Each structure stands twice: as C-alpha cells, then as structure tokens.
Amino acid sequence: MRSLILFTVLFFVVQSNVQAEDGHKLWLRNQFSGEVNVVCAGKSEIIDLAKKELKNNWNGIDGATIQLLVKKNNEVKGDGFILEENKIQANTELGLLYGVFELLRQQQCGQKVNEKTYNPSYELRLLNHWDNLNGSVERGYAGASIFWKKGGSDLTVSDYDKKLWHEYARANASVGINGTVINNVNASPNVLKAETLQRVKAIADVLRPFGIKVFVSINFSSPALVGGLKTSDPLNTEVINWWQAKAKEIYSLIPDFGGFLVKASSEGQPGPHDYGRSHVDGANMLADALKPHGGIVMWRAFVYSAKEDDRAEQAYAEFFPFDGQFRDNVIIQVKNGPIDFMPREPFSPLFGAMKNTPLMPELQITQEYLGHSIHLVFLATMWEEFFKSDTHQEGPGSTVAKCTDGTIFKQKTAIAGVANIGTDANWCGHDFAQANWYAFGRLAWNNQLSSEQIADEWIKLTFNPDVNGKVNFSENWTENFMKPVKKMMLDSREAAVNYMMPLGLHHIMQAHHHYGPGPWWEIEGVRKDWTMPYYHQADSFGVGFNRTKTGSNALAQYHPTVAENFGDLRTCPEEYLLWFHHVSWNHKMNSGKTLWDEMCYRYDYGVQQVRGFQVSWDKVQNFVDAGRFTAVQRKLRKQAQNAQVWKDACLLYFQQFSKQIIPFDIERPIHNLDDIRKNDMDRP
Ligand code: GCW
C-alpha cells in the first residue's frame, strides 16, 4: 500500500513537470535562485525590474554581492554596459537591465562571466507586427494577435492583456529589443482614431519599464479616410496640419512614442504617388510632424513600380535617386533581399549604395516563405550570411553589417524583424521558431554573433536539463542532446533551400498562402511579376532569370566588383546561379554534374536532410519533456511530407522543360504532378 502511495505521488510529481512545459516561458525558464545582494543607489521602475531579475534568477555564487551603477563612460554606447563579475555599469538604467539579463544568461549557460563592454550594433532594435486591428495576423502562424482583439470593436484592456504584454516585454528586453510596431504595415486608418490610441497608450504603458517604445504603422490616406479631409496630398496645408495635430495628440498620450512605419505606394497601399508626389514629399511631411516630439519615420522601400520591370530592380530604382533628400528623422527600411524574403536572396543593392540616407534592414522572423510554423528552420544562418555579404561600396570589407550599423556611415542605425508571435501558448507556433525571435534580438544587439553561438545559448536556455536545480550540462547531455540538436538547427535553413528553391531559384511557391510549391502558377490577366514562370523562366534550353547585361541588367545596381563577380557564370556563386543567369540544363556545375542532375540531387538531398532531422529528434526523446518532444516530432513529420511534395512537384515540373531523366540513384517521386496541382495538397 505504502509503495502504491509513493508511486502515485512520484507519478504526479513527474507528470506536473511534464505538463508545465508548454513552451510559454520561452528561453526564460530558469527556476533556481541562489542568494544575492544587490547594491544600487538609484530607484526607478527599471531598476526594480533589474533587481527582481537578479533575485529571482541568480545562478552565481550563493550570497554574492553585485553592484549596479549608472555612471557615464565614453566606451559605452547607447544602452550598452560594462560587465564585471560583481558589477554592472552603464550610462542608462536600461543599460543596467540589459547587463543583468546578459549576466544571468551567461550564468544559465554555465559560462564564466565574460568581463567586457557590451555595446549594441543598432540603436533601434524593433519588432514589426503585421497584426490587424481585427485580431488577425498577416503571415502569422501562431494564433491571433497579442495586441488586438477578434473583430476589432472591443478595445477594452483586461488584466490578461496586461499580463501577456508584460511577459512579451520582458522576453524582448532579455534580448535587447527596444521597440515594437504594433500593427500591420497594410495599415487600417482606424489605428489613429482617438479610441484606438487609448489602447496604444495602454500597451505603451506596460512596455515602457522594459525600455520598449511603441510605434504604429499608418495609412498614408488617413487624413481623408478618418480625418474628414478631401485629400491626403502631402503638400496640402490642411493635410500637413492634420498630421501635426495628430502627432500632438499621440504625444500627449504617449510622451515617448517612437514614430510611424509607412508602407506607401506599394501593393495597393495609398501613398504620395496617388497625389502626384514623391516618396521624399511623403516621408518628409510626416517627419516634420513628428520632429518636434522626437519621433521618427521608417519609410519602407518595399515597392513595386507600375511598370512590370524586373521586380528585383524596383526598390533601388525608386529610392536611389532620392539619396540625401530625406529629413534626418527618416530611415528607409529595406528588406534584406531585392525581392521578398525568399529562402535565399542576394543582399539588396541599396545597402551601401545610399550613402547619405540611413537605411535599416528589415528581416522576416515569421516564416512566410519558409514553411510557416510547421517547418523547423533556424534563420540565424541566413541572417549571418546577409550581414557578412560584402557590398564593396566603400572598398572590400564593406559588409552589409558595417554599412548599416554606423561603422562606415555615421548615421542613425536601426533594424527591424517581422515578428512570428501570436496567442499560441508557446508564442510562435513551433517550439523551435522561438529560436528565431531570440536570434533576431541577439543579432540586432550584436550583428557579429555567430549563428552557432546563438543556437548554443538558445538550446541551453530552452532545454535546460535541470529545471529544479542549478544548471548542470553533463557530458552526456552535451554529446547526445546539445550536439545533434544544434547541428539540426544549423543545417535547417540550407535544407529548406535545397528542397524548396536551390541554386538561386526563387519565387516559385504557391500563390497566396506561400507554403508549398507552385512553379506553374499563373493566371490570365495577372501582372507578370506576380506569376511564378516569370521568375524561373524555364524553357527547353535551361532555367533561371537573366539579370546580366543581356537580360534585365539588375546587376548594374551593385558595385562593379560585385556585379562582375555575380555576372560571370564562372565566378557567380552557385547558390545565386539561377538568380542572375539563365543557364543551360547541360551546364557543368562545380560537382561535375549537369545543372539538371545537380538540381535533382539538391532537391533530393533536402528531403533526406529533413528525414535526418527526424532521426536526430527521435534519438533525443529522453532529454525533452513529453509535451515539446511530441509537438516537434509531429511537425517534423509534416515537414518531411511537405519537403517531399516540393521535391516531386519541382522536379516533375521542370522535367517537362529539361526532358531529361531523374538520375537513377535518386528516390523516385511519390506524387503525380497533376495531383499536386489539382489538389493544392500541401495547403497547411
Ligand atoms: O511578402 C509580402 C507579403 C505581404 C506583405 C508584404 C510587405 C504585409 O506577402 O503579406 O504585406 O510582403 O512586406 O509589405
């Protein structure tokens, strides 16, 4: 009988641990705290938060004393800090909070304190939420909006809302994110209505103590749509006055409001072009309205021109001529690549080229083109590749990182990531998608971090082997859990490129939902640059988009060194081959194979990689709580199915042009092309 009771008690103890793991705590799962004495002269809400973090999460020497000190030091930039074992010094209180999070992270990763100065790469480190006021999230795969309620009419703020925003703010601050845009760039004008601004204020009030500023996306035609004016022409005096009054109203509610994010004259959104005005006219007018209050305008360069020119050229073509003409509180927000968040793109030619205008990179954390919240794809490797890309604009070594973080051009610096966050218990839909939110924050803080270090930290913090005691990374855990899981993460993006769009192929996904393959998709009457055959250009000769001099010549937008390198078939890196060239199916690749064979092997290898991830994950079952283990296992199964669909669809489709056999040492397709096309069978 006694043993039965003991068994029952034990069973429930084990059970409750397992149940506790729904992923909601993200990378902040520490449950241990030793004794620590905190010495700090100042008193404020931020300092209180910093102390609380130390007290609740101390993993250092029991009974140690740590000093928090705000003191000016020229070595420290912005909200940076100097970390020592027993002291954190910063120029600002927020810097102290960041120092505390860094120290605790190092402790929880089982590291010795790395005593040095920590400075942020970018002054502004922002999330962009594509959250609609009706509670839905554009390209969101993790439930509904955390900011806006279903239907949109209920703007009341509940305790539950506040709790969620508080947790969100803490998670962001722990990785250094200091701003957030809380509504979709396809913006409803209603965000500027007085009653909506009350909710914006409530959000700002919760986020403020964590050093996070609130921004909103605005609809350029708001003066006409919600202000009752006849026009929204940026040069019209009434319009100018309307925006100035609106700015004043916002700042009276939210004194530290960040500013506006604007998608204008793009994809059907209104903008200055509707009134015969330019991007400069539009951006500067808004900038003037915000300037007296210290706000900024982030004006997006994601535009399509009315002409159906090569879309890869359009952002540069529209914005480069305006270099130097924007007000000093305007930043141009540029997507990492010239088209649209593909699994792999070369860097946008705007980086490094606009020398007299601050540019901020826009990365996409939500996996619109990378398998939504179903595929396990760790994006840090993609972003690392982007930061390291050499623009050559100010000589060799002018990397995108250096062109945007103030190293080369002394100007305002900022970076944005399109968030993958929603109301799902684990915030991101996929437990491993949390790593992308984490990685974005870490890279925005320090764009020199390696994806390997980020993966290392995230795994330790997220799958900490001992939730009830001090951290203890045994050799067994490191060898048999950490190593294979890290490898899976670091390989995952290249795997996705392989099974989706290898060798520089791009924009061949299903229209609309952007999840599965759709290289065939085109519809009579739709503009060419929205269709897929336009991007791959497959014919009986070969495949790929010719962007050299004999084609669209988009290459001319890059520095001549880069243009020459990408423009020559012999030197163009194979991962960008079909991005820049239309290449014969029989072209000899570095491997010695023909292009067609190489393509077959890449697609097949991508599928095999995912099958390998399944094996890796199944093997680590004993190291993971049941909830997260099963959730990831199920998603990997779906990913493997979808990778197979990608391979089959693309190979069978392109085979119609190459008219060559799929090499016999590759597993045969298991789907028919017409079934995939008919059923859209991979719709998530
Ligand atoms: O990638 C496209 C997306 C749209 C998005 C747009 C943009 C918010 O498919 O959903 O709109 O980019 O970045 O503006």
XYZ file of C-alpha atoms and ligand atoms in Angstrom:
698
model
C 0.000 0.000 0.000
C 2.768 2.416 1.013
C 4.621 1.790 -2.171
C 1.465 2.411 -4.133
C 1.046 5.802 -2.444
C 4.700 6.610 -3.068
C 4.320 5.596 -6.681
C 1.215 7.747 -7.057
C 2.949 10.755 -5.504
C 6.019 10.304 -7.694
C 3.854 9.838 -10.740
C 2.128 13.138 -10.158
C 5.375 14.951 -9.469
C 6.789 13.726 -12.764
C 3.534 14.438 -14.542
C 3.321 18.002 -13.307
C 6.828 18.734 -14.526
C 5.936 17.424 -17.916
C 2.693 19.338 -18.088
C 4.382 22.551 -17.125
C 6.250 22.561 -20.422
C 4.030 24.252 -22.937
C 6.864 26.487 -24.110
C 5.283 29.655 -22.770
C 8.361 30.568 -20.758
C 10.495 30.750 -23.889
C 14.207 30.950 -23.120
C 13.461 32.340 -19.658
C 12.902 29.044 -17.915
C 15.251 29.327 -15.008
C 13.620 28.058 -11.819
C 16.537 28.297 -9.487
C 17.671 31.241 -7.497
C 20.506 31.457 -5.045
C 21.055 34.316 -2.630
C 22.369 37.575 -3.986
C 22.755 41.060 -2.503
C 22.159 43.888 -4.911
C 23.699 47.290 -4.227
C 22.240 50.147 -6.218
C 21.901 53.832 -5.444
C 19.133 54.665 -7.928
C 15.436 53.949 -7.622
C 13.079 53.548 -10.541
C 10.792 51.075 -12.162
C 13.577 49.799 -14.420
C 15.992 49.364 -11.525
C 13.328 47.473 -9.621
C 12.901 45.157 -12.582
C 16.655 44.636 -12.824
C 16.858 43.771 -9.117
C 13.925 41.427 -9.363
C 15.537 39.552 -12.253
C 18.737 39.143 -10.248
C 16.930 37.990 -7.126
C 14.699 35.519 -8.947
C 17.263 34.049 -11.278
C 20.647 34.214 -9.619
C 22.824 31.266 -10.621
C 26.149 32.714 -9.487
C 27.961 32.216 -6.192
C 25.471 31.920 -3.381
C 25.448 35.019 -1.207
C 27.464 37.151 -3.639
C 27.072 40.911 -3.820
C 26.583 42.723 -7.081
C 26.662 46.431 -7.700
C 24.518 48.212 -10.287
C 25.940 51.583 -11.213
C 24.804 54.306 -13.611
C 27.909 56.284 -14.493
C 28.930 57.933 -17.739
C 31.652 56.120 -19.602
C 32.662 57.034 -23.156
C 33.410 53.460 -24.062
C 29.761 52.636 -23.612
C 27.359 53.361 -26.483
C 23.626 53.923 -26.029
C 22.183 51.371 -23.640
C 25.362 49.316 -23.600
C 27.069 48.281 -20.361
C 30.286 47.098 -18.793
C 30.010 43.681 -17.238
C 32.211 42.543 -14.391
C 31.685 39.619 -12.090
C 30.437 41.801 -9.253
C 29.472 44.981 -11.015
C 27.383 46.193 -13.930
C 27.976 49.743 -15.065
C 26.001 51.601 -17.723
C 25.208 55.106 -18.930
C 21.496 54.471 -18.574
C 19.227 52.486 -16.304
C 18.077 50.454 -19.256
C 21.722 49.553 -19.837
C 21.765 48.082 -16.333
C 18.738 45.942 -17.092
C 20.413 44.656 -20.262
C 23.569 43.960 -18.260
C 21.562 41.959 -15.760
C 20.000 39.854 -18.500
C 23.425 39.248 -20.051
C 24.935 38.198 -16.740
C 22.068 35.854 -15.959
C 22.240 34.383 -19.464
C 25.915 33.611 -19.005
C 25.260 32.034 -15.633
C 22.442 29.920 -17.005
C 24.597 28.826 -19.916
C 27.135 27.571 -17.399
C 29.746 30.079 -18.559
C 32.339 32.083 -16.662
C 31.383 35.766 -16.645
C 32.837 37.360 -19.755
C 34.049 40.676 -18.365
C 33.962 43.362 -21.059
C 31.978 46.203 -22.596
C 28.811 45.251 -24.451
C 27.584 47.795 -26.997
C 24.572 47.442 -29.276
C 25.150 47.244 -33.042
C 21.941 49.173 -33.749
C 20.363 51.982 -31.743
C 16.843 50.843 -32.575
C 16.073 47.135 -32.444
C 12.482 46.663 -33.467
C 9.867 44.048 -33.968
C 7.279 44.719 -36.653
C 3.955 43.040 -36.006
C 1.767 42.531 -39.039
C -1.225 42.472 -36.678
C -4.543 43.729 -37.946
C -6.887 45.674 -35.696
C -9.439 42.857 -36.062
C -7.103 40.478 -34.247
C -5.828 38.520 -37.256
C -2.152 38.481 -38.154
C -0.981 38.766 -41.759
C 1.541 35.972 -42.356
C 1.079 34.974 -38.734
C 1.187 31.265 -37.899
C 0.965 31.297 -34.119
C -2.609 32.158 -33.344
C -4.181 35.584 -33.132
C -2.761 38.988 -32.302
C -1.491 39.607 -28.796
C -2.373 43.297 -29.188
C -5.784 43.436 -30.897
C -8.951 41.522 -30.159
C -11.055 39.483 -32.516
C -13.415 41.622 -34.540
C -11.657 44.807 -33.565
C -14.525 46.603 -31.884
C -13.563 45.698 -28.317
C -10.745 47.986 -27.268
C -11.025 47.476 -23.514
C -7.834 46.434 -21.769
C -8.042 43.415 -19.481
C -5.674 42.190 -16.793
C -4.982 39.240 -19.043
C -3.859 41.597 -21.826
C -1.545 43.399 -19.448
C -0.033 40.189 -18.159
C 0.659 38.973 -21.677
C 2.187 42.297 -22.742
C 4.323 42.272 -19.626
C 5.677 38.807 -20.444
C 6.231 39.871 -24.043
C 8.124 42.970 -22.940
C 10.322 41.025 -20.562
C 11.208 38.473 -23.235
C 12.117 41.247 -25.645
C 14.178 43.161 -23.122
C 16.057 39.976 -22.265
C 17.487 40.002 -25.794
C 17.805 43.757 -26.157
C 14.773 44.588 -28.321
C 13.778 48.182 -27.575
C 10.887 48.989 -29.887
C 7.824 47.464 -31.451
C 5.416 48.370 -34.218
C 2.112 47.006 -33.031
C 0.026 46.940 -36.220
C 0.304 45.736 -39.795
C 2.085 47.807 -42.445
C -1.025 47.214 -44.541
C -2.455 49.647 -42.074
C -6.010 50.370 -41.113
C -6.507 54.128 -40.786
C -8.512 53.386 -37.639
C -5.324 52.989 -35.631
C -5.213 56.781 -35.421
C -8.743 57.163 -34.058
C -8.909 58.550 -30.536
C -10.404 55.381 -29.049
C -7.752 53.147 -30.644
C -4.984 55.413 -29.429
C -6.184 54.757 -25.880
C -5.292 51.118 -26.372
C -1.958 52.037 -27.954
C -1.281 54.079 -24.833
C -2.187 51.150 -22.580
C 0.274 48.946 -24.462
C 2.988 51.603 -24.279
C 2.467 51.922 -20.533
C 3.082 48.212 -19.995
C 6.111 48.042 -22.276
C 7.811 51.239 -21.062
C 9.507 49.901 -17.909
C 11.276 47.340 -20.074
C 12.651 50.072 -22.314
C 10.401 49.252 -25.247
C 8.996 52.083 -27.307
C 5.782 51.754 -29.219
C 5.411 52.716 -32.893
C 2.448 52.384 -35.226
C 2.078 51.726 -38.940
C -0.015 54.407 -40.562
C -2.170 54.506 -43.650
C -0.969 57.352 -45.837
C -4.512 58.390 -46.737
C -5.644 58.704 -43.116
C -6.448 62.436 -43.407
C -9.121 61.620 -45.983
C -10.147 58.235 -44.576
C -10.584 59.137 -40.908
C -9.871 62.863 -40.747
C -12.711 64.016 -42.947
C -10.432 65.893 -45.360
C -10.935 65.863 -49.123
C -7.389 64.776 -49.870
C -4.284 63.297 -48.285
C -1.898 65.122 -50.599
C 1.285 65.572 -48.531
C 1.794 69.121 -49.835
C -1.703 70.299 -48.962
C -1.714 72.644 -45.959
C -4.765 71.116 -44.339
C -3.202 67.687 -44.629
C 0.047 68.917 -43.109
C -1.874 70.495 -40.238
C -3.886 67.322 -39.721
C -0.758 65.223 -39.283
C 0.780 67.794 -36.964
C -2.294 67.823 -34.779
C -2.410 64.022 -34.812
C 1.221 63.834 -33.733
C 0.500 66.237 -30.900
C -2.483 64.180 -29.787
C -0.412 60.978 -29.783
C 2.438 62.510 -27.803
C 0.066 63.931 -25.235
C -0.925 60.321 -24.512
C 2.454 58.663 -25.056
C 5.311 61.096 -24.426
C 7.960 58.625 -25.586
C 6.067 57.398 -28.656
C 8.560 56.120 -31.252
C 7.040 57.208 -34.554
C 5.499 55.850 -37.739
C 6.253 52.930 -40.020
C 4.935 53.516 -43.531
C 4.201 51.229 -46.455
C 3.265 53.700 -49.149
C 2.548 53.390 -52.850
C 3.128 49.650 -52.719
C 0.882 46.622 -53.249
C -2.266 48.697 -53.310
C -1.466 50.790 -50.255
C -2.062 54.508 -50.740
C 0.935 56.797 -50.877
C 2.302 60.043 -52.253
C 2.147 58.687 -55.810
C -1.648 58.838 -55.607
C -1.310 62.616 -55.395
C 1.457 63.005 -57.938
C 4.061 63.400 -55.183
C 7.257 61.522 -54.415
C 8.465 59.316 -51.561
C 10.516 62.281 -50.347
C 7.452 64.552 -50.229
C 5.510 61.960 -48.272
C 8.212 60.902 -45.831
C 9.419 64.424 -45.088
C 5.944 65.744 -44.407
C 5.399 63.055 -41.764
C 8.898 63.549 -40.409
C 8.204 67.256 -39.907
C 5.070 66.435 -37.950
C 6.968 64.076 -35.623
C 10.194 66.042 -35.316
C 9.160 68.465 -32.528
C 8.303 65.424 -30.370
C 11.414 63.402 -31.155
C 9.670 60.814 -33.355
C 10.948 59.144 -36.487
C 9.547 57.870 -39.766
C 10.524 54.454 -41.041
C 9.619 54.560 -44.719
C 9.644 51.183 -46.424
C 11.454 50.617 -49.700
C 9.360 47.531 -50.484
C 7.611 48.923 -53.544
C 6.583 47.755 -56.963
C 6.531 50.235 -59.760
C 3.514 50.396 -62.010
C 5.659 49.108 -64.862
C 6.345 45.419 -64.879
C 10.091 45.787 -64.888
C 12.268 43.215 -63.191
C 10.938 43.420 -59.643
C 14.437 42.877 -58.257
C 15.312 46.343 -59.570
C 12.371 48.301 -58.304
C 13.316 49.349 -54.767
C 16.688 50.608 -55.913
C 15.254 52.301 -58.982
C 12.715 54.225 -56.911
C 14.856 55.118 -53.918
C 18.450 55.539 -55.011
C 17.748 58.806 -56.874
C 16.458 60.324 -53.603
C 19.655 59.699 -51.661
C 20.371 62.601 -49.339
C 16.955 64.231 -49.727
C 15.202 62.824 -46.678
C 14.890 64.641 -43.336
C 17.262 63.488 -40.603
C 14.468 61.705 -38.732
C 13.600 59.481 -41.698
C 15.060 55.989 -42.046
C 14.479 53.901 -45.148
C 13.540 50.344 -44.208
C 14.863 47.855 -46.740
C 14.161 44.115 -46.902
C 17.323 42.028 -46.811
C 16.962 40.895 -50.408
C 15.774 42.663 -53.550
C 12.577 40.639 -53.947
C 10.788 39.292 -50.928
C 12.082 37.193 -48.039
C 12.884 34.152 -50.182
C 14.701 31.193 -48.569
C 17.832 32.642 -50.150
C 18.383 36.006 -51.795
C 21.483 38.019 -52.500
C 21.567 41.269 -50.471
C 19.547 44.249 -51.717
C 21.737 46.550 -53.848
C 20.512 49.524 -51.817
C 22.776 48.575 -48.898
C 25.952 50.589 -49.069
C 24.736 52.434 -52.168
C 22.641 55.086 -50.445
C 25.466 56.776 -48.633
C 23.618 59.852 -47.403
C 20.458 58.267 -46.085
C 20.168 55.971 -43.106
C 18.951 52.513 -44.149
C 17.610 49.915 -41.777
C 17.457 46.224 -42.687
C 14.085 44.503 -42.438
C 14.326 40.771 -41.738
C 11.401 38.386 -41.601
C 11.195 36.280 -38.476
C 7.808 34.850 -39.333
C 8.372 32.063 -41.857
C 6.140 33.237 -44.694
C 8.237 31.512 -47.353
C 9.995 29.064 -45.065
C 7.341 26.605 -44.052
C 5.255 28.738 -41.682
C 5.219 27.373 -38.146
C 5.399 23.823 -39.471
C 8.973 23.609 -40.733
C 11.912 23.706 -38.390
C 14.118 26.380 -39.955
C 16.628 28.281 -37.840
C 17.087 31.628 -39.532
C 20.242 32.894 -37.828
C 22.407 31.297 -40.519
C 20.514 33.214 -43.196
C 20.919 36.486 -41.337
C 24.589 35.829 -40.665
C 25.104 35.312 -44.395
C 23.278 38.599 -45.059
C 25.305 40.619 -42.547
C 28.544 39.228 -43.925
C 27.689 39.965 -47.582
C 30.272 42.322 -48.984
C 28.744 45.272 -50.830
C 32.215 46.599 -51.798
C 30.659 50.069 -51.787
C 33.430 51.577 -49.670
C 36.114 49.109 -50.672
C 36.444 45.396 -49.875
C 35.023 44.500 -46.483
C 32.085 46.935 -46.725
C 29.759 44.288 -45.401
C 26.051 44.893 -45.026
C 26.638 44.811 -41.263
C 29.173 47.614 -41.438
C 27.128 49.641 -43.925
C 24.089 49.622 -41.650
C 25.448 49.665 -38.084
C 27.240 53.006 -38.195
C 30.733 51.609 -38.724
C 31.058 53.012 -42.258
C 28.332 55.633 -42.482
C 27.953 57.706 -39.344
C 24.211 57.942 -39.061
C 21.123 56.761 -37.223
C 21.046 52.986 -37.010
C 18.106 50.624 -36.745
C 16.948 47.147 -37.652
C 13.529 45.504 -37.803
C 12.287 41.920 -37.746
C 8.766 40.926 -38.782
C 7.535 39.094 -35.699
C 6.407 35.467 -35.518
C 4.450 35.981 -32.313
C 0.834 35.225 -31.559
C -1.526 33.983 -28.857
C -0.407 30.331 -29.085
C 0.745 29.069 -25.686
C 4.314 28.849 -26.945
C 4.048 32.260 -28.674
C 5.496 31.141 -32.030
C 3.560 28.032 -33.071
C 6.691 25.878 -33.363
C 8.900 25.459 -30.317
C 11.948 25.961 -32.493
C 10.532 29.138 -34.033
C 11.186 30.755 -30.659
C 14.850 30.464 -31.570
C 14.264 32.867 -34.451
C 12.756 35.549 -32.221
C 15.690 35.014 -29.865
C 18.228 35.100 -32.704
C 16.810 38.285 -34.157
C 17.176 40.066 -30.824
C 20.680 38.774 -30.251
C 21.837 39.798 -33.752
C 20.175 43.199 -33.525
C 22.219 43.715 -30.387
C 25.402 42.270 -31.873
C 25.488 41.614 -35.593
C 28.840 39.849 -35.261
C 27.497 36.930 -33.223
C 27.751 33.583 -34.961
C 24.634 31.528 -35.532
C 26.408 28.733 -33.741
C 26.787 30.748 -30.554
C 23.169 31.827 -30.718
C 21.972 28.253 -31.201
C 24.189 27.134 -28.353
C 22.745 29.700 -25.943
C 19.178 29.142 -27.019
C 19.325 25.373 -26.626
C 20.869 25.656 -23.174
C 18.296 28.184 -22.027
C 15.309 26.478 -23.632
C 16.043 22.840 -22.898
C 17.928 23.342 -19.673
C 18.346 19.809 -18.389
C 17.637 20.599 -14.766
C 14.654 22.796 -14.186
C 14.646 22.467 -10.422
C 18.248 22.900 -9.571
C 21.384 24.670 -10.655
C 22.414 24.343 -14.271
C 24.338 21.219 -14.949
C 25.283 20.448 -18.506
C 26.607 16.917 -18.264
C 28.804 15.421 -20.926
C 26.012 13.057 -21.763
C 23.630 15.966 -22.312
C 26.149 17.915 -24.358
C 27.134 14.989 -26.549
C 23.783 13.344 -27.036
C 21.381 16.258 -26.926
C 23.104 19.564 -27.487
C 25.319 18.471 -30.357
C 22.751 16.795 -32.600
C 20.072 19.410 -31.922
C 22.493 22.217 -32.695
C 23.546 20.515 -35.891
C 19.942 20.116 -36.933
C 19.309 23.820 -36.337
C 22.427 24.964 -38.162
C 21.662 22.738 -41.171
C 17.974 23.525 -41.284
C 17.948 26.639 -43.436
C 20.148 25.121 -46.108
C 17.913 22.058 -46.074
C 14.895 24.284 -46.747
C 16.733 25.994 -49.596
C 17.556 22.567 -51.020
C 14.043 21.155 -51.014
C 12.332 24.445 -51.936
C 14.475 26.664 -54.141
C 18.068 25.515 -54.643
C 20.732 27.125 -56.832
C 19.208 30.605 -56.831
C 15.673 29.615 -57.834
C 13.153 31.951 -56.225
C 9.503 32.894 -56.050
C 8.188 29.504 -57.177
C 5.892 28.889 -54.232
C 2.113 28.573 -54.214
C 0.467 31.909 -54.729
C -1.416 33.391 -51.774
C -0.518 31.091 -48.877
C 3.138 30.756 -49.915
C 3.576 27.366 -48.251
C 4.021 24.666 -50.880
C 5.459 24.602 -54.406
C 3.797 26.368 -57.337
C 6.329 26.956 -60.135
C 3.455 26.645 -62.641
C 1.217 29.305 -61.109
C -0.003 31.977 -63.483
C -3.378 33.403 -64.335
C -4.510 35.251 -67.394
C -4.631 38.983 -66.747
C -2.497 38.974 -63.584
C 0.611 41.136 -63.777
C 3.562 39.075 -64.938
C 5.729 39.800 -61.923
C 3.180 38.108 -59.692
C 3.414 34.834 -61.584
C 5.940 32.093 -60.999
C 7.130 31.228 -64.547
C 8.250 34.858 -64.775
C 10.815 34.172 -62.033
C 12.218 30.831 -63.160
C 11.956 31.356 -66.932
C 12.258 27.621 -67.614
C 12.352 26.623 -71.272
C 13.819 23.850 -73.365
C 17.258 25.469 -73.221
C 17.510 25.991 -69.489
C 16.260 27.811 -66.427
C 16.920 30.977 -64.411
C 16.392 34.744 -64.611
C 18.934 36.595 -66.699
C 19.830 39.715 -64.739
C 23.099 40.328 -66.599
C 23.673 42.894 -69.340
C 21.964 40.641 -71.861
C 18.921 40.396 -69.584
C 17.295 42.866 -67.175
C 20.726 44.153 -66.128
C 19.631 44.394 -62.489
C 23.250 43.532 -61.738
C 24.255 47.055 -62.708
C 22.699 48.245 -59.438
C 25.515 46.566 -57.489
C 29.059 47.833 -57.058
C 31.067 46.894 -60.201
C 33.155 44.337 -58.279
C 30.034 42.551 -57.096
C 28.337 42.909 -60.476
C 31.339 41.398 -62.210
C 31.540 38.515 -59.776
C 27.838 37.633 -59.895
C 27.651 38.446 -63.609
C 30.196 35.927 -64.780
C 28.951 32.356 -64.983
C 32.381 31.134 -63.972
C 32.566 33.156 -60.747
C 28.927 33.502 -59.729
C 28.430 31.513 -56.504
C 26.248 28.513 -57.332
C 23.757 29.420 -54.645
C 22.891 32.532 -56.703
C 23.318 30.994 -60.161
C 19.701 30.977 -61.283
C 19.018 34.290 -59.576
C 21.308 36.030 -62.031
C 21.593 33.734 -65.038
C 19.509 31.779 -67.475
C 21.561 28.608 -67.618
C 21.541 25.607 -69.928
C 20.241 22.353 -68.464
C 23.555 20.848 -69.543
C 25.768 23.488 -67.924
C 28.651 21.839 -65.998
C 28.463 22.579 -62.284
C 31.371 22.561 -59.790
C 30.475 18.995 -58.872
C 30.989 17.938 -62.498
C 27.281 17.192 -62.845
C 24.998 18.936 -65.303
C 22.681 21.638 -63.980
C 19.683 19.301 -64.349
C 21.328 16.482 -62.424
C 22.609 18.861 -59.769
C 19.111 20.258 -59.315
C 17.726 16.744 -58.876
C 20.359 15.900 -56.279
C 19.796 19.123 -54.358
C 16.040 18.607 -54.117
C 16.569 15.032 -53.064
C 19.250 15.936 -50.558
C 16.925 18.487 -48.963
C 14.340 15.759 -48.381
C 16.987 13.452 -46.957
C 18.145 16.178 -44.610
C 14.669 16.508 -43.139
C 14.437 12.732 -42.733
C 17.743 13.033 -40.904
C 16.281 15.694 -38.598
C 13.511 13.258 -37.711
C 16.080 10.673 -36.679
C 18.077 13.226 -34.687
C 14.971 14.343 -32.841
C 13.651 10.859 -32.117
C 17.008 9.996 -30.591
C 16.842 12.826 -28.051
C 13.454 11.873 -26.658
C 14.844 11.140 -23.199
C 16.205 14.633 -22.852
C 12.992 16.527 -23.611
C 9.684 16.829 -21.792
C 6.895 14.913 -23.463
C 4.882 17.963 -24.490
C 7.559 19.664 -26.510
C 9.038 16.407 -27.761
C 5.789 15.245 -29.306
C 4.886 18.642 -30.725
C 8.208 18.923 -32.543
C 8.101 15.305 -33.664
C 4.690 15.806 -35.259
C 5.821 18.963 -37.012
C 8.904 17.246 -38.383
C 6.686 14.561 -39.895
C 4.662 17.202 -41.682
C 7.806 18.955 -42.776
C 9.135 15.727 -44.254
C 5.880 15.235 -46.153
C 5.933 18.772 -47.463
C 9.612 18.602 -48.428
C 8.743 15.519 -50.477
C 5.943 17.429 -52.183
C 8.338 20.260 -53.006
C 10.856 17.873 -54.493
C 8.318 15.921 -56.515
C 6.487 18.988 -57.759
C 9.579 20.915 -58.800
C 11.407 18.012 -60.399
C 8.374 16.774 -62.326
C 7.502 20.297 -63.381
C 10.986 21.286 -64.550
C 11.438 17.900 -66.191
C 8.816 18.971 -68.718
C 11.373 21.529 -69.916
C 14.670 19.689 -69.431
C 13.266 16.481 -70.909
C 15.928 14.561 -69.016
C 15.664 11.642 -66.635
C 15.868 11.966 -62.886
C 19.177 10.186 -62.062
C 18.527 6.585 -61.080
C 20.289 6.735 -57.734
C 17.683 9.233 -56.548
C 14.433 8.067 -54.999
C 11.530 8.406 -57.421
C 8.796 10.975 -56.894
C 5.862 9.538 -54.982
C 3.298 12.133 -56.081
C 1.954 12.911 -59.521
C 2.374 16.450 -60.721
C -1.256 16.767 -61.760
C -2.434 15.600 -58.326
C -0.308 18.204 -56.611
C -1.541 20.878 -58.991
C -5.153 19.856 -58.755
C -5.426 19.399 -55.039
C -3.074 22.022 -53.787
C -2.422 19.062 -51.499
C 0.175 20.751 -49.379
C -2.001 23.572 -48.162
C -1.191 23.845 -44.459
O 5.830 39.399 -48.728
C 4.772 40.234 -48.936
C 3.701 39.577 -48.147
C 2.623 40.520 -47.715
C 3.292 41.703 -47.011
C 4.239 42.377 -47.980
C 5.015 43.519 -47.330
C 2.410 42.964 -45.193
O 3.173 38.510 -48.880
O 1.771 39.830 -46.854
O 2.337 42.618 -46.538
O 5.187 41.463 -48.408
O 6.107 43.274 -46.848
O 4.522 44.620 -47.299
